[in-house]
Short mmCIF file of C-alpha atoms in Angstrom, two decimals:
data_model
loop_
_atom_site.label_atom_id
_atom_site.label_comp_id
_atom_site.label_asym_id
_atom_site.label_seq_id
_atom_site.Cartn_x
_atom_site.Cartn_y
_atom_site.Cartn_z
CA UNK A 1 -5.15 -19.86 50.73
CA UNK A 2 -6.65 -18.01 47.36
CA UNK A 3 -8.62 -19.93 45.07
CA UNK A 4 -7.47 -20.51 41.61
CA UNK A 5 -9.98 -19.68 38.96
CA UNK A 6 -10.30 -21.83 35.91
CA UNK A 7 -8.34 -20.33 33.17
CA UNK A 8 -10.52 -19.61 30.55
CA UNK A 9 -9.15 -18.97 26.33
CA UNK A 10 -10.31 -16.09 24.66
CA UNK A 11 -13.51 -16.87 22.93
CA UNK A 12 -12.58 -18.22 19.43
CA UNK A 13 -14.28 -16.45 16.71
CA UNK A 14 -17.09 -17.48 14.74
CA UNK A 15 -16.59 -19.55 11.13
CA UNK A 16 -18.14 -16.71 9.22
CA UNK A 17 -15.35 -14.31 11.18
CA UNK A 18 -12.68 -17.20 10.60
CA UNK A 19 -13.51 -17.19 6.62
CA UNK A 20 -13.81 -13.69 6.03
CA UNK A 21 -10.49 -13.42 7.50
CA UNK A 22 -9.42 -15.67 5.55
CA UNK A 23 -10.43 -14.57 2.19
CA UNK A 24 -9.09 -10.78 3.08
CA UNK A 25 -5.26 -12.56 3.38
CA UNK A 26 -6.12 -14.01 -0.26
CA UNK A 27 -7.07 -10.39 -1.50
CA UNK A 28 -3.95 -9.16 0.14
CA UNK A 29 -1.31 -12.06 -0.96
CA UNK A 30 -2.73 -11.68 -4.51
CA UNK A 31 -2.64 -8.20 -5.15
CA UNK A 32 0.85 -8.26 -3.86
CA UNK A 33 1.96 -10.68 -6.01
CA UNK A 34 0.31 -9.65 -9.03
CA UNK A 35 1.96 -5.85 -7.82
CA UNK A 36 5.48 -7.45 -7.36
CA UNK A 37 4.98 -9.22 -11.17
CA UNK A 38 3.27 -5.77 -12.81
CA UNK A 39 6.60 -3.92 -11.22
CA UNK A 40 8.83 -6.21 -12.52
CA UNK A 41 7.83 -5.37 -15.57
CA UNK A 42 9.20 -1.93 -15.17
CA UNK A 43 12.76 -2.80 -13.81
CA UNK A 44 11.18 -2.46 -10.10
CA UNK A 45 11.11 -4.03 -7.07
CA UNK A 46 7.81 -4.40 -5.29
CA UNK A 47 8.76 -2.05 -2.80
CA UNK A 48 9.83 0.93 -5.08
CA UNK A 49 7.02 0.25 -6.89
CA UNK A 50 5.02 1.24 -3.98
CA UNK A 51 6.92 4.29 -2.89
CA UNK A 52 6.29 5.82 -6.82
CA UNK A 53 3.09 5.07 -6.56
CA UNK A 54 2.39 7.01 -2.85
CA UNK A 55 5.07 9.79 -4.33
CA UNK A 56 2.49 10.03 -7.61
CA UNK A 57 -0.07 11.42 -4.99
CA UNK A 58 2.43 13.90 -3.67
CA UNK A 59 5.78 14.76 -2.77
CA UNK A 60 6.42 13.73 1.07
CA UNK A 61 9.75 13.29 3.69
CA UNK A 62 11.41 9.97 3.95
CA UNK A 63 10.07 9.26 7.42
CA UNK A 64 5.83 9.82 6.30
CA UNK A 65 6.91 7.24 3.55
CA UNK A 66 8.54 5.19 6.11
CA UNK A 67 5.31 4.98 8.23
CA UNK A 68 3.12 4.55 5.03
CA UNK A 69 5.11 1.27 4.17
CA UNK A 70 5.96 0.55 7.85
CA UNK A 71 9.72 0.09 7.52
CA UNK A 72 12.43 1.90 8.66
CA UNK A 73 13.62 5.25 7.11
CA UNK A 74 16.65 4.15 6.25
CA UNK A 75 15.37 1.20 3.88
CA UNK A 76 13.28 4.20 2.13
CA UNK A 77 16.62 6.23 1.92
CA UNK A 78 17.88 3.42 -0.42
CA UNK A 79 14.78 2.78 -2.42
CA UNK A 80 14.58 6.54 -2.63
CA UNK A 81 18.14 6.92 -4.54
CA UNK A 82 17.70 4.13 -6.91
CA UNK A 83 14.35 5.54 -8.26
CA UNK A 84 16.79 9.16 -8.31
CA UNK A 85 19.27 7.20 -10.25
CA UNK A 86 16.73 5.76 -12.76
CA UNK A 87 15.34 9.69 -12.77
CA UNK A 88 11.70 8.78 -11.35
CA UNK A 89 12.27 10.58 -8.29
CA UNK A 90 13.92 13.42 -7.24
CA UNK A 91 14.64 15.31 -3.31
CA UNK A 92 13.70 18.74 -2.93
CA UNK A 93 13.54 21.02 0.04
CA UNK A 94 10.12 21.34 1.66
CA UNK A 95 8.79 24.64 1.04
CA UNK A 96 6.97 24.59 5.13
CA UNK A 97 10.51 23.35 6.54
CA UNK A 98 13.40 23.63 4.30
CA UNK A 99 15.62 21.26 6.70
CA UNK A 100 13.48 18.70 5.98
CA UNK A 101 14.13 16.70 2.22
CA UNK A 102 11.04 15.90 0.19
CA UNK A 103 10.66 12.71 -2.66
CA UNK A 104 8.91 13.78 -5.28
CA UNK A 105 8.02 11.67 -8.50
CA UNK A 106 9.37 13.82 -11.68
CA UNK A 107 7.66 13.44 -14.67
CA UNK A 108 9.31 9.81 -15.95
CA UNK A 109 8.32 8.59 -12.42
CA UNK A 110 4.72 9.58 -12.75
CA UNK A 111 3.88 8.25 -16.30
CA UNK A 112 5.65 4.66 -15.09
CA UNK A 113 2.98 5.13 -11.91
CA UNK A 114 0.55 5.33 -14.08
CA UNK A 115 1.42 2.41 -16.66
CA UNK A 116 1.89 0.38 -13.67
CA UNK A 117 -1.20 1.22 -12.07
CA UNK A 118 -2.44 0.39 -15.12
CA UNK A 119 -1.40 -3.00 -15.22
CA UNK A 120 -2.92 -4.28 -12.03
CA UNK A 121 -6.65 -6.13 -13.27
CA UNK A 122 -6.29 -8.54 -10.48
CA UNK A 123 -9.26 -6.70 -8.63
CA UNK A 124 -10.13 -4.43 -11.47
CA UNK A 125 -12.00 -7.70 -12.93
CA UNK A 126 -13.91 -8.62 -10.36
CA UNK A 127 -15.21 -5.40 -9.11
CA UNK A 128 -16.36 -4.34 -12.41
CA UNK A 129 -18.64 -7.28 -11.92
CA UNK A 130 -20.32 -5.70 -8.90
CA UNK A 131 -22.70 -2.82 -9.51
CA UNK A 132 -21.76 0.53 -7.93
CA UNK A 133 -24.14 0.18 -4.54
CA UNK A 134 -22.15 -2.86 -4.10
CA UNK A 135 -18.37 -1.45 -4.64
CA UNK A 136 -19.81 1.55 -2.32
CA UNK A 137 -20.72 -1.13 0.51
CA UNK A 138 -17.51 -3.14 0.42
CA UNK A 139 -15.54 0.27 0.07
CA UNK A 140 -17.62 1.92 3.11
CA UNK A 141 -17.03 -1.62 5.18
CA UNK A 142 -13.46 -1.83 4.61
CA UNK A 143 -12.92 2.00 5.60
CA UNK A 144 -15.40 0.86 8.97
CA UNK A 145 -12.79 -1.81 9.16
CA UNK A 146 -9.72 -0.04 8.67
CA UNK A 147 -11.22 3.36 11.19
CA UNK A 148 -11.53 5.70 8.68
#
């Protein structure tokens, strides 16, 4: 007859792991909500809000957007035609592939991007507090985090 070995758990991470976890799903719950608020402002949900403001960095097809904001191409199919109905986006054929449909932000859609953008201080605040070898530490350790 085999031997059972002793189950073992996973190793539990450390406190300082446990915290800093922690205080990265603050960051993230907070700048959503303070997105979701700064949108509403506009006559936006948080979602479209999000869509102008990758579509303010360029035009792209529904599905890249889809895998930006990890939902499924047919929920950005509906967010994009009400920003086309409020005139902040528009679809236009891709110039490499013109089967495929590009969103673009038109002109309306980029200046509420902006204002918007403009309206988030949540973190603004705080990093202006650090000095610039700081902001380029935490932004080089959260691209180490994220693989980039």
């Amino acid at each position: 007859m085999a031997s059972m070995a002793p189950r073992t758990d996973p190793p539990r991470p450390d406190p300082l792991t446990l915290e800093v976890v922690e205080l990265i799903g603050e960051v993230v719950s907070r700048y959503y909500e303070e997105y979701d608020e700064a949108a509403a402002k506009h006559s936006l949900t948080g979602a479209q809000a999000r869509v102008l403001g990758l579509l303010s960095i360029e035009a792209m097809p529904m599905r890249r957007i889809a895998r930006k904001l990890k939902c499924e191409p047919s929920n950005v199919t509906g967010i994009v035609d009400r920003l086309e109905a409020r005139g902040l986006v528009e679809r236009q054929p891709d110039p490499a592939d013109r089967r495929v449909k590009l969103a673009a932000v038109t002109e309306d859609g980029r200046r509420t991007a902006a204002r918007l953008r403009a309206s988030l201080d949540f973190a603004r605040e705080p990093l202006g507090e650090l000095s610039d070898d700081e902001r380029t530490a935490l932004r080089d350790l959260l691209k180490r985090m994220l693989g980039n």
